[in-house]
Coordinates of C-alpha atoms in Angstrom, one line a residue:
Chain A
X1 CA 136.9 119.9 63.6
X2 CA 132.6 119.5 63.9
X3 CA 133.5 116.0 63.8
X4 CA 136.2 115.6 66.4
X5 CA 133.9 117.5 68.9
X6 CA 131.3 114.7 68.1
X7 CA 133.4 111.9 68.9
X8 CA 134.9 113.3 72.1
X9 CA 131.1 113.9 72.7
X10 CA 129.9 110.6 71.5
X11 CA 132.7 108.8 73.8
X12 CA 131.4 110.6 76.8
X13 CA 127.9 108.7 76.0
X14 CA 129.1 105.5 77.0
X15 CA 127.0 104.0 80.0
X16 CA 128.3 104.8 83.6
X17 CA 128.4 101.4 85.8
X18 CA 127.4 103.1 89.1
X19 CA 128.5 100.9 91.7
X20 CA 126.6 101.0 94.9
X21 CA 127.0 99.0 98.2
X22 CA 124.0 96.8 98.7
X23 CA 122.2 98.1 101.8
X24 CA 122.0 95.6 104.4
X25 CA 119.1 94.9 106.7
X26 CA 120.3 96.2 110.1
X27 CA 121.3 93.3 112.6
X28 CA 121.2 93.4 116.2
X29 CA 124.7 94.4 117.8
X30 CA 127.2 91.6 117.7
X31 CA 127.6 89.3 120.8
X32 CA 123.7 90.2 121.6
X33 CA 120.8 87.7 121.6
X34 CA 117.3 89.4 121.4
X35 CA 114.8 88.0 124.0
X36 CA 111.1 88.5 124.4
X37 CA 109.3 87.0 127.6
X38 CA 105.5 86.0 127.0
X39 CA 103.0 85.3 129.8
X40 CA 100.6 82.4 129.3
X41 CA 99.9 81.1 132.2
X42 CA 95.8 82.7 133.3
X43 CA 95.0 84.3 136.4
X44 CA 98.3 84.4 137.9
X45 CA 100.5 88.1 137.5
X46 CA 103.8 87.8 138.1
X47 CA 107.7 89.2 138.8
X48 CA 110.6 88.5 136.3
X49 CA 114.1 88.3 137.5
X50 CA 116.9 88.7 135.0
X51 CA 120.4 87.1 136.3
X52 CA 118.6 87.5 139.8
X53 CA 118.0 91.0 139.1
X54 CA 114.2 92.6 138.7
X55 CA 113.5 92.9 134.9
X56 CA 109.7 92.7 134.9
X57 CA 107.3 93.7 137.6
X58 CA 103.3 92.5 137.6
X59 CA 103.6 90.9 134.4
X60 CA 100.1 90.1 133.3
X61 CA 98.5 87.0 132.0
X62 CA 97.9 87.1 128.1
X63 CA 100.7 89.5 127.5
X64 CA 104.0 90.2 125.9
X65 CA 107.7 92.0 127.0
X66 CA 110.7 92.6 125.2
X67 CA 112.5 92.5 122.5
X68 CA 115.3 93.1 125.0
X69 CA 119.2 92.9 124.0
X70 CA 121.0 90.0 126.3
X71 CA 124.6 89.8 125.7
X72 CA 124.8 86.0 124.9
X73 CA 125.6 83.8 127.5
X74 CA 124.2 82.0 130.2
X75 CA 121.1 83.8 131.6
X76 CA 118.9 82.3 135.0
X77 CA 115.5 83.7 134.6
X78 CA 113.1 83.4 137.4
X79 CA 109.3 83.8 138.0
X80 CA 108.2 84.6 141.5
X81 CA 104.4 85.4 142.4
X82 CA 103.5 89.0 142.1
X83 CA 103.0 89.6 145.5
X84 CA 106.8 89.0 146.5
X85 CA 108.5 91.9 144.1
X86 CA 111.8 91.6 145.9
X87 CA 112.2 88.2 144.4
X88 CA 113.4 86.5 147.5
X89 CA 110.7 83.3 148.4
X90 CA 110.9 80.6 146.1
X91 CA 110.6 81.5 142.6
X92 CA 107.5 79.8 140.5
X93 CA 109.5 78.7 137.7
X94 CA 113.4 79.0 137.0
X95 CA 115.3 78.7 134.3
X96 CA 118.9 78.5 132.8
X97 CA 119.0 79.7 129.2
X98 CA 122.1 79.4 126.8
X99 CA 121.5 82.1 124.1
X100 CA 123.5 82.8 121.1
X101 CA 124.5 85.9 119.6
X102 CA 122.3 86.8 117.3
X103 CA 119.1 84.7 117.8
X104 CA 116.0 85.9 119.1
X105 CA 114.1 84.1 121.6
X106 CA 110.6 84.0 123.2
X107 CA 110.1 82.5 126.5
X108 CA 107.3 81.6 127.3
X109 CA 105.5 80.7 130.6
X110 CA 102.9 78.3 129.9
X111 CA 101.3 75.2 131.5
X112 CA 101.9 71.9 130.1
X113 CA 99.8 69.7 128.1
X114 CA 98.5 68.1 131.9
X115 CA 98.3 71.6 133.8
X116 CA 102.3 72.4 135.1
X117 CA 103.6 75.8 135.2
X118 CA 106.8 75.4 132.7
X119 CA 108.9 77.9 131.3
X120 CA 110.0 77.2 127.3
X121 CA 112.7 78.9 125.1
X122 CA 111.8 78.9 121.4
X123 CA 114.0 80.3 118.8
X124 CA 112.6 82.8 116.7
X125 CA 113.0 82.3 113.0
X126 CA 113.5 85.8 111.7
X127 CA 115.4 84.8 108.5
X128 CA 114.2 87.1 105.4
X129 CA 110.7 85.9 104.0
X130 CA 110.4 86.2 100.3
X131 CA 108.8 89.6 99.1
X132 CA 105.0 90.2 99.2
X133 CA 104.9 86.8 102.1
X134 CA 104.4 87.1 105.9
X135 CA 105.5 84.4 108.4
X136 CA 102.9 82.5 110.7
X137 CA 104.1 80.8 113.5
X138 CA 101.8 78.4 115.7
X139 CA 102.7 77.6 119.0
X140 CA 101.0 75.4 121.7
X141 CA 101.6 76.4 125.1
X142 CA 98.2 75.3 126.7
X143 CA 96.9 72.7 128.9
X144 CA 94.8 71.3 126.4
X145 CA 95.4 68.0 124.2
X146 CA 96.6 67.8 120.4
X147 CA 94.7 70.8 117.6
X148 CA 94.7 71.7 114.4
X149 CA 95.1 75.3 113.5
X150 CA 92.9 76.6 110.7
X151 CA 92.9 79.6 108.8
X152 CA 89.9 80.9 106.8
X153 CA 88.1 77.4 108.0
X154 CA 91.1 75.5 106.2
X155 CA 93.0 73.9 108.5
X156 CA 96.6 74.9 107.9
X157 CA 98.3 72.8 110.9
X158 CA 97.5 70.0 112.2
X159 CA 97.7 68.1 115.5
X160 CA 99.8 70.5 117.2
X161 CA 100.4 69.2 120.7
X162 CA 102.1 71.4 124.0
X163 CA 104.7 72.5 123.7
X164 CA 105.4 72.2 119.9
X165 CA 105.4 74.4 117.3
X166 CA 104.9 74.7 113.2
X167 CA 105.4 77.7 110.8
X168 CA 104.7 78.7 107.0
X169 CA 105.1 82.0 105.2
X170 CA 102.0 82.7 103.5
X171 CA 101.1 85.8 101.1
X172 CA 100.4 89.2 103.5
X173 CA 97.1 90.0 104.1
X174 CA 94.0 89.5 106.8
X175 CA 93.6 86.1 108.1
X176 CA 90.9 84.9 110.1
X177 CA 92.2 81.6 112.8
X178 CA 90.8 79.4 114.9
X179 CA 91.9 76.6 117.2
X180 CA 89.9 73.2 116.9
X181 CA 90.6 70.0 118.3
X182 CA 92.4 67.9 115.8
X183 CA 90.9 65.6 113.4
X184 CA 87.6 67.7 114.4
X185 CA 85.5 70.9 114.1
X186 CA 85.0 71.2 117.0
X187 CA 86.3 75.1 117.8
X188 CA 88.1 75.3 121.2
X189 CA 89.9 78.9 120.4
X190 CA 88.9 81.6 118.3
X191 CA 88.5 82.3 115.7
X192 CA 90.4 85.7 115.6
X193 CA 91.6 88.3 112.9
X194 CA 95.3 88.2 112.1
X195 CA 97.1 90.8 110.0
X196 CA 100.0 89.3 108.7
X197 CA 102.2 92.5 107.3
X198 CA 104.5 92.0 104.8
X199 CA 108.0 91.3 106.2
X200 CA 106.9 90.2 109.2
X201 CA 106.2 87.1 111.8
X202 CA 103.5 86.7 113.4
X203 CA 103.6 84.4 116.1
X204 CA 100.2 82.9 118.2
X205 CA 100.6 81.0 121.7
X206 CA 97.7 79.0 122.6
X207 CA 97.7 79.4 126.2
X208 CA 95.5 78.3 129.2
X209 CA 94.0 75.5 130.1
X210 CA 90.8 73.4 128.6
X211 CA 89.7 72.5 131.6
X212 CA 89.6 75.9 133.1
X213 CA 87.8 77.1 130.6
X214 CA 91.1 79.6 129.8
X215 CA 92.0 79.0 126.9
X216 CA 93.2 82.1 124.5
X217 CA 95.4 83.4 122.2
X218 CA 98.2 85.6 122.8
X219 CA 100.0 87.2 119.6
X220 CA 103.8 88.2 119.3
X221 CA 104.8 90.3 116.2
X222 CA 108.7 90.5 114.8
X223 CA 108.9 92.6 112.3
X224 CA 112.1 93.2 109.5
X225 CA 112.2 90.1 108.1
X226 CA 111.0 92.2 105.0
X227 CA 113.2 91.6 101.4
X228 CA 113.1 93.5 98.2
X229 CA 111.4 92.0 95.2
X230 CA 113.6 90.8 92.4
X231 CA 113.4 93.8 90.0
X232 CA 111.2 96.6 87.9
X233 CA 110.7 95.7 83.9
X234 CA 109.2 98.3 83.3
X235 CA 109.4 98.7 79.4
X236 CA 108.9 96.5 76.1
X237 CA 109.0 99.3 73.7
X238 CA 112.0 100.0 73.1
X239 CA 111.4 103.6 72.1
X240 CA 113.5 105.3 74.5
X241 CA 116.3 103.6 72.9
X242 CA 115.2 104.4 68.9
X243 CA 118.7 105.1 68.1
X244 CA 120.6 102.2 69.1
X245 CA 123.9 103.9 69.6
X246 CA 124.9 105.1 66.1
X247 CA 122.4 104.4 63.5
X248 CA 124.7 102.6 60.8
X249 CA 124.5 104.9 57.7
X250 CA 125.7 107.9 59.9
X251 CA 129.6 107.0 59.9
X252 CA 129.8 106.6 55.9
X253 CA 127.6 109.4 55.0
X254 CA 129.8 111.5 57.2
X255 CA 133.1 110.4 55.8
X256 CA 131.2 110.9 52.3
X257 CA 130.3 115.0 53.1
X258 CA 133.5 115.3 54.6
X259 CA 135.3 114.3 51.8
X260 CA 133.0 116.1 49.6
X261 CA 133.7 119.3 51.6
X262 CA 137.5 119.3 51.6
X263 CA 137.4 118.4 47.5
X264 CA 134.8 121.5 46.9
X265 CA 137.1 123.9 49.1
X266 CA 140.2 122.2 47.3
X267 CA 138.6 122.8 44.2
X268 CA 136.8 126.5 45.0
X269 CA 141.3 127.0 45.9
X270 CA 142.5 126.3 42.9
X271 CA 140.1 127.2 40.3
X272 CA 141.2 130.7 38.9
X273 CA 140.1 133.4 40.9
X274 CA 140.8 135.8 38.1
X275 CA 138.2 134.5 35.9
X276 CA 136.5 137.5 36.8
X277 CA 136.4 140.4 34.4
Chain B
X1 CA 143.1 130.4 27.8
X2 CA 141.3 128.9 29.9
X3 CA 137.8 129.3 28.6
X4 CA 136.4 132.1 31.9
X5 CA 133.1 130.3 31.8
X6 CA 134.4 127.2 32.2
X7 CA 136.3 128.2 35.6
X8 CA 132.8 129.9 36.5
X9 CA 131.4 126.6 36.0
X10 CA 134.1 124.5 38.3
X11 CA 133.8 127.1 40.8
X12 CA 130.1 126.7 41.5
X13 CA 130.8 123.3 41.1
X14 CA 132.9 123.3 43.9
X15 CA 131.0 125.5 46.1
X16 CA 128.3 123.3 45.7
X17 CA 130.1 120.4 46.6
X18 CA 131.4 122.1 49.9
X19 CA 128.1 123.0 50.8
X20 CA 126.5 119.8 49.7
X21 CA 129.4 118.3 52.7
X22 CA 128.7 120.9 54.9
X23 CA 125.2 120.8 55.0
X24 CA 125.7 116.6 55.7
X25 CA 128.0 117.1 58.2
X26 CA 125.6 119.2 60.3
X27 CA 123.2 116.5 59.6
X28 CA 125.0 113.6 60.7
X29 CA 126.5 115.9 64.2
X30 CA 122.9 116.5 64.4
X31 CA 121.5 112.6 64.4
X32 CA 125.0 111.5 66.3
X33 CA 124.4 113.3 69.1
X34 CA 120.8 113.3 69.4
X35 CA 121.1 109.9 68.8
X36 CA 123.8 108.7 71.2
X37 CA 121.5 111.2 74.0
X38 CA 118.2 109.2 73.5
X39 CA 119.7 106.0 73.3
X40 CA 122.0 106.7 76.8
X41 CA 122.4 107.3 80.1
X42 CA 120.9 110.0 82.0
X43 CA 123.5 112.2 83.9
X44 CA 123.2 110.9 87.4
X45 CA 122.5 113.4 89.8
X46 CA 123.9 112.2 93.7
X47 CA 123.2 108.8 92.6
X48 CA 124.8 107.9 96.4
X49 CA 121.9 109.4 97.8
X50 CA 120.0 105.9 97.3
X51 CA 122.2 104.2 99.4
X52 CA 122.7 107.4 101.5
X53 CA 119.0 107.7 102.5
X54 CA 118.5 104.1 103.2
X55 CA 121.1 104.0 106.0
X56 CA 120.1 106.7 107.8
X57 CA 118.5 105.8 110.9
X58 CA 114.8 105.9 110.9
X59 CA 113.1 107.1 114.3
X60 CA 111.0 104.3 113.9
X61 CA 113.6 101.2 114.2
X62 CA 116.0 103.2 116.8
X63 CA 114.3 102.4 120.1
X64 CA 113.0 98.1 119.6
X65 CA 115.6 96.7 121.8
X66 CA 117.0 98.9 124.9
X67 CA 120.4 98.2 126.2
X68 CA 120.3 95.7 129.4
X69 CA 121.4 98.0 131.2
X70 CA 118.3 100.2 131.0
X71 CA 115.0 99.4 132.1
X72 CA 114.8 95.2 131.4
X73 CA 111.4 94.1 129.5
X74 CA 108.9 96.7 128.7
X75 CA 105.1 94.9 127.8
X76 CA 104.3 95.6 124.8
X77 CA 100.8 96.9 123.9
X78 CA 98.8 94.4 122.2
X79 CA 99.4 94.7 118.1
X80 CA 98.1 97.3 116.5
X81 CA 96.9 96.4 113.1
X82 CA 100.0 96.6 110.7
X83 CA 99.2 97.2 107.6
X84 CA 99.9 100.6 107.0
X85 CA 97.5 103.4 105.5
X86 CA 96.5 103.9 102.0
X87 CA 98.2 104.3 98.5
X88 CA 98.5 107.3 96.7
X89 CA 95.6 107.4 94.1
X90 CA 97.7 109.8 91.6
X91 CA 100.9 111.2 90.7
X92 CA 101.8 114.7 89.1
X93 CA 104.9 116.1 88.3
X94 CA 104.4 119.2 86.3
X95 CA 108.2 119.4 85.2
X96 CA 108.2 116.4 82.9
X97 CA 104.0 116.4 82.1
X98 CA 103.7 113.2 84.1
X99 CA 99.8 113.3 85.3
X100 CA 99.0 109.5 85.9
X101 CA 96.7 107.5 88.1
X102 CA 98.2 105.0 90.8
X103 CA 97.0 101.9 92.0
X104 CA 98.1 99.1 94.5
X105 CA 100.4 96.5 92.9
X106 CA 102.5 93.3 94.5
X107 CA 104.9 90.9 93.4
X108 CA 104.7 89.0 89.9
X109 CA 104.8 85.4 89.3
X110 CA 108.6 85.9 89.1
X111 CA 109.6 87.9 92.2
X112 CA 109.6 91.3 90.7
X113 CA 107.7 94.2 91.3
X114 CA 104.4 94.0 89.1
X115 CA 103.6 96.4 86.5
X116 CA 100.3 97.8 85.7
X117 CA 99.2 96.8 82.4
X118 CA 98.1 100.0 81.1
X119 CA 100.9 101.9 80.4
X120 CA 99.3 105.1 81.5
X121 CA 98.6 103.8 84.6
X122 CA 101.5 104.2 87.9
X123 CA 101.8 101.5 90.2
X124 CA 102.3 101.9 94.0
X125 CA 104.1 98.7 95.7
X126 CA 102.0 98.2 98.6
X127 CA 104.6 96.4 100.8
X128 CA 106.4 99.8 100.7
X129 CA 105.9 102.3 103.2
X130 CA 102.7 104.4 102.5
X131 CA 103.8 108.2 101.5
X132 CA 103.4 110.5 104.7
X133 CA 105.0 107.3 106.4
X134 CA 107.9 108.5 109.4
X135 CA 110.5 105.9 107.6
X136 CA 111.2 104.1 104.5
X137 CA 111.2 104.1 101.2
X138 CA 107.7 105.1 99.3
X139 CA 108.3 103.0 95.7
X140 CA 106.1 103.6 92.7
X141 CA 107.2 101.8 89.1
X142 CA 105.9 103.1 85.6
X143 CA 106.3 101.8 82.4
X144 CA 108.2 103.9 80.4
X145 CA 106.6 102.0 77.1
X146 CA 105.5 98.6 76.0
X147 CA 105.7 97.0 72.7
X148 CA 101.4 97.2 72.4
X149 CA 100.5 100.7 73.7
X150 CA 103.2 103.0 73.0
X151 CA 105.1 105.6 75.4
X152 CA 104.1 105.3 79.1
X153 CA 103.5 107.0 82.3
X154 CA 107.1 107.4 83.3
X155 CA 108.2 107.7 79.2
X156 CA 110.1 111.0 81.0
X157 CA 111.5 110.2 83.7
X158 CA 115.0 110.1 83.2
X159 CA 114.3 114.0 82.4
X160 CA 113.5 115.0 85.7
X161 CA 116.1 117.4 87.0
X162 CA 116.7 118.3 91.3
X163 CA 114.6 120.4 92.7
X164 CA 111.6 119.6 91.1
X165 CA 108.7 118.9 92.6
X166 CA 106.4 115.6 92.8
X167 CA 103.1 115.7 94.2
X168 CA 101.1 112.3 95.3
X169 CA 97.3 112.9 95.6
X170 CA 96.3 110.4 98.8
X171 CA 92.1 109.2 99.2
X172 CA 90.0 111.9 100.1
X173 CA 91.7 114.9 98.6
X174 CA 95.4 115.3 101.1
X175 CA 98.6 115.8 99.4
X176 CA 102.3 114.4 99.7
X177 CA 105.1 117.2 98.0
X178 CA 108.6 115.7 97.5
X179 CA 111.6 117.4 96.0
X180 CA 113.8 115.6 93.9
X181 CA 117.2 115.0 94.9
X182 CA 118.9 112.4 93.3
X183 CA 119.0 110.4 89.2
X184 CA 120.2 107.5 88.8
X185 CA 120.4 104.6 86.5
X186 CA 121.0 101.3 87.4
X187 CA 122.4 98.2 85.0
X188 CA 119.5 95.9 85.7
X189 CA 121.9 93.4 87.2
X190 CA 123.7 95.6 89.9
X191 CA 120.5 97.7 90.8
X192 CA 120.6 98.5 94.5
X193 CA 117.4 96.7 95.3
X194 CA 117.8 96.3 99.3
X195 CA 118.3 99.8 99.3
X196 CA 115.3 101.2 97.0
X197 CA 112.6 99.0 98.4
X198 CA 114.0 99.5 102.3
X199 CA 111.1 99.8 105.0
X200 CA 113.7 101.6 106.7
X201 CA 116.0 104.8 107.0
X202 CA 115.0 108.0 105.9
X203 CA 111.6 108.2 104.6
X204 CA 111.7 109.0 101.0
X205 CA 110.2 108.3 97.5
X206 CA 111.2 106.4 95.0
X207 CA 110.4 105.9 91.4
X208 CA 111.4 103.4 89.3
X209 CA 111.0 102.9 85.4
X210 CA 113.5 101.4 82.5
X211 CA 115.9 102.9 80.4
X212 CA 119.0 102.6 78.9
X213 CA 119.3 101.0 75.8
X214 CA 117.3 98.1 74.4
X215 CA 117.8 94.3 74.2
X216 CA 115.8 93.6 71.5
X217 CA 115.9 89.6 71.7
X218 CA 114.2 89.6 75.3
X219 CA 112.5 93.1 74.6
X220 CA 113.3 94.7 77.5
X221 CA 115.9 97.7 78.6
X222 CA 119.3 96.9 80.5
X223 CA 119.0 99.4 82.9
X224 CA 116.6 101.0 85.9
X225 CA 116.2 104.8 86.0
X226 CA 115.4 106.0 89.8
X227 CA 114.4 109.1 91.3
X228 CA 114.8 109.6 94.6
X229 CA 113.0 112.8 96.0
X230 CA 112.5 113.7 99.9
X231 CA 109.4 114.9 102.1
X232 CA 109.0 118.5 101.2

C-alpha cells in the first residue's frame, strides 16, 4: 500500500516541459514605414510638407523629428523657407521617396560635398544587435571633403566622403568621437561624448560646411534593437540534484523489506497462537 | 507436541522480521520521496506570467511613433544620456534566508549572461532595466552552487513561494519591494529568453538560477529556475 502511494507520488515527479511562446520584439504596424526627418543644413529654419500637407513647422538647424509612421508608398516631401509656412512659393528642396513597409528611414537635409542644399533618404538598419553591443552609425552630410571618424583617438572609419555612410556594433558604453580629415590629425569636428546604450543605434550626421566654419554633429538615437543573451549557467555543483532520481539500492532494499514483512506477518499467522499457557 | 518454546521462538522471529520490513520500508518511502523532491522540478506557480508580463504594454514604448494622422514630426529633444541609473547593491529575501551582495555583470565570452565568481555573490545584468525602472524586466542570476565553493546565493530559490517579498537595497540607502508572483523552471533549451531579458512590457523582476537535475558529463543543470515578482 506505502509503496503504491510512492510510485503514484514518484510518477508525479517527472519534469514538466513548460512550453512558452517566445516573446517577440514589437514591430511597427504592418504596411507602415517609420520616418525621421533631420536638419543639417546651418543657419537656415525651415517648413516640412508631408504629401503637400504641413508636417513640420520652423524646423531648426542641428535637430531631429520623427519617428513618424508613413503608410508605405510614395511620399513627396518638401522644404520651403521658414518664412512661407503655407508652403506655397517654391519649395527649397523636394523629394519623392518610395518607402517600404517596415523600414525606417532618416532624411536628411544636408549640403553636398561642394555646398548644395540636397535632401538624402538612408535606411536605418535596426536589425537586432548581439547582446551587451550598441550600433554606431557614421554619416557624412557636410560640405566638407573626405574624414576619418575616430573614437577614443583610434580612428574607427576612414575616408568617409558626403553623402556616404559606414556602421559597426561595438560593446555599450561611453565613447568619446571626433571628426578629422582623413589620412590626418588634423580635428575638424569634435570631439564629443557618445553613450552608446545597449540595444541601441546611434547615428551621427556631420553636417555644415568647412568653409563656413559650420561644421557639427547632429546625433539620432533608435533604440529596440536590444536581444537577450544566450542563457544563465548558473551551477557546477550539482548538489541540488544529490539524488539523481532514485538512488539505485532503494528499489531492491524495498522489495527485500517488503518481502520480509509479508513472510514475518505470514509467519506471526500461522505460528500457534495457543502456545500460550 | 509442538515444543510451546519453540513456537515462542518463531513467533518473535517473525515479528522481528515484519518489523525489520516495516521499518525499511519507511526508510526507503522516506529517501524515495525526498529524493525524487530534491532532485526535481519545482511546482510552477503561473509560470505564464513570464510571457504574460513581457507583452503587456509598457508606458514607455506606447507613444514613439504617432499615427499620420495626428500631428506629423515632433523634434525631438536632443538625447538624453541613456544609460539608465544604478544597480542594486544587495538583495534580501527573508523567506528563503537569501542575504547576498549584487554587483554589475555583462555578457560572457559565449553570449550568456555572466556569473559572478563567488558564489555568494548576486549578479545584476546591467543591460536590463535598473529596478525602480517604468518598464522592463529587472534580471539578477545567482549561482545556485559550483563544483569549488559549495551551495550559492540563490542555493533556495526554487523554494520561494507567491507572495513573498524581495527587497533590492539601491546606492545610498533607497529600497525596491517586489512580491512574488510567479515559479517557473525552464529546460535550458526552451527557456523563454526574449521574454525574461525584455527592456519592455511591464516592469518586473526577474531572477534566474539553475536547477533541475544534473548532467554530470558537462557539470551543469538542465534547467533554469525563474522568479518573477512585481513592483510592490
Amino acid at each position: 500500500m506505502k509503496l503504491s502511494t510512492l510510485a503514484a507520488a514518484a510518477a508525479l515527479l517527472v519534469p514538466l516541459g513548460t512550453g512558452l511562446a517566445l516573446a517577440s520584439p514589437a514591430a511597427a504596424a504592418s504596411g507602415d514605414a517609420t520616418v525621421s526627418v533631420v536638419h543639417g543644413i546651418p543657419n537656415t529654419p525651415v517648413n516640412v510638407f508631408l504629401d503637400g500637407k504641413s508636417a513640420l513647422q520652423d524646423f531648426k538647424p542641428g535637430t531631429v523629428a520623427g519617428p513618424l509612421s508613413i503608410p508605405a508608398g510614395s511620399h513627396t516631401i518638401t522644404v520651403f523657407a521658414a518664412s512661407d509656412t503655407s508652403g506655397t512659393g517654391t519649395p527649397v528642396l523636394k523629394t519623392t521617396a518610395s518607402l517600404q513597409s517596415g523600414t525606417n528611414y532618416s532624411i536628411v537635409a544636408h549640403l553636398t560635398a561642394s555646398g548644395q542644399p540636397a535632401l538624402t533618404p538612408y535606411v536605418n538598419d535596426v536589425s537586432p544587435v548581439a547582446p551587451g553591443q550598441a550600433r554606431l552609425v557614421v554619416r557624412h552630410d557636410a560640405a566638407a571633403p573626405a574624414v576619418d571618424v575616430r573614437a577614443n583617438g583610434k580612428v574607427a572609419f576612414s575616408n568617409l566622403t558626403n553623402p556616404n555612410e559606414n556602421k559597426a556594433d561595438l560593446p555599450a558604453g561611453t565613447i568619446s568621437a571626433d571628426v578629422v580629415l582623413a589620412g590626418t590629425a588634423t580635428v575638424a569636428i569634435g570631439p564629443a561624448s557618445l553613450d552608446l546604450a545597449e540595444g541601441s543605434e546611434t547615428i551621427v550626421y556631420a553636417i555644415g560646411s568647412a568653409g563656413d566654419k559650420t561644421l557639427a554633429l547632429v546625433t539620432q538615437t533608435i533604440s529596440g534593437l536590444h536581444s537577450a543573451p544566450g542563457g544563465v549557467d548558473a551551477g557546477t555543483g550539482g548538489l541540488l540534484d544529490r539524488n539523481p532520481g532514485t538512488p539505485a539500492w532503494v528499489w531492491p532494499v524495498a522489495v527485500a523489506a517488503g518481502l520480509a514483512l509479508m513472510v514475518g506477518l505470514v509467519g506471526l499467522r500461522s505460528a500457534p497462537a495457543r502456545v500460550r499457557r | 507436541m509442538p515444543n510451546p518454546l519453540e513456537g515462542k521462538r518463531r513467533r518473535l522471529g517473525s515479528a522481528a522480521l515484519a518489523l525489520a520490513g516495516l521499518v525499511a520500508l519507511v526508510v526507503t518511502g522516506f529517501t524515495l520521496s525526498r529524493g525524487g523532491g530534491n532532485a526535481a522540478t519545482v511546482r510552477p506557480i503561473d509560470p505564464g506570467a513570464v510571457s504574460r508580463l513581457a507583452d503587456a504594454s509598457s508606458p514607455v514604448s506606447a507613444s514613439a511613433t504617432p499615427s499620420v494622422a495626428g500631428p506629423l514630426w515632433t523634434v525631438e529633444p536632443a538625447p538624453t544620456p541613456a544609460s539608465a541609473g544604478p544597480g542594486p547593491v544587495r538583495i534580501r529575501i527573508a523567506a528563503v534566508g537569501i542575504d547576498a551582495p549584487v554587483v554589475a555583470v555583462g555578457v560572457d565570452a559565449g553570449g550568456g549572461v555572466q556569473i559572478p565568481a563567488a558564489v555568494h555573490t548576486v549578479g545584476w545584468y546591467r543591460f536590463s532595466p535598473p529596478p525602480g525602472s517604468t518598464a522592463g524586466s529587472t534580471v539578477l542570476v545567482g549561482h545556485v552552487d559550483s563544483a569549488e565553493q559549495g551551495e550559492g546565493a540563490f542555493f533556495n530559490l526554487h523554494q520561494l513561494n507567491k507572495g513573498a517579498s524581495i527587497v533590492l537595497d539601491m546606492p545610498g540607502g533607497r529600497a525596491q519591494r517586489y512580491q512574488v508572483i510567479s515559479r517557473a523552471q525552464f529546460p535550458k533549451t526552451a527557456v523563454p529568453l526574449a521574454a525574461l531579458f525584455a527592456t519592455t512590457g511591464a516592469p518586473r523582476l526577474t531572477l534566474i538560477t539553475c536547477g533541475g537535475s544534473f548532467d554530470e558529463t558537462i557539470r551543469s543543470y538542465r534547467d533554469n529556475v525563474v522568479i518573477t515578482a512585481v513592483p510592490r
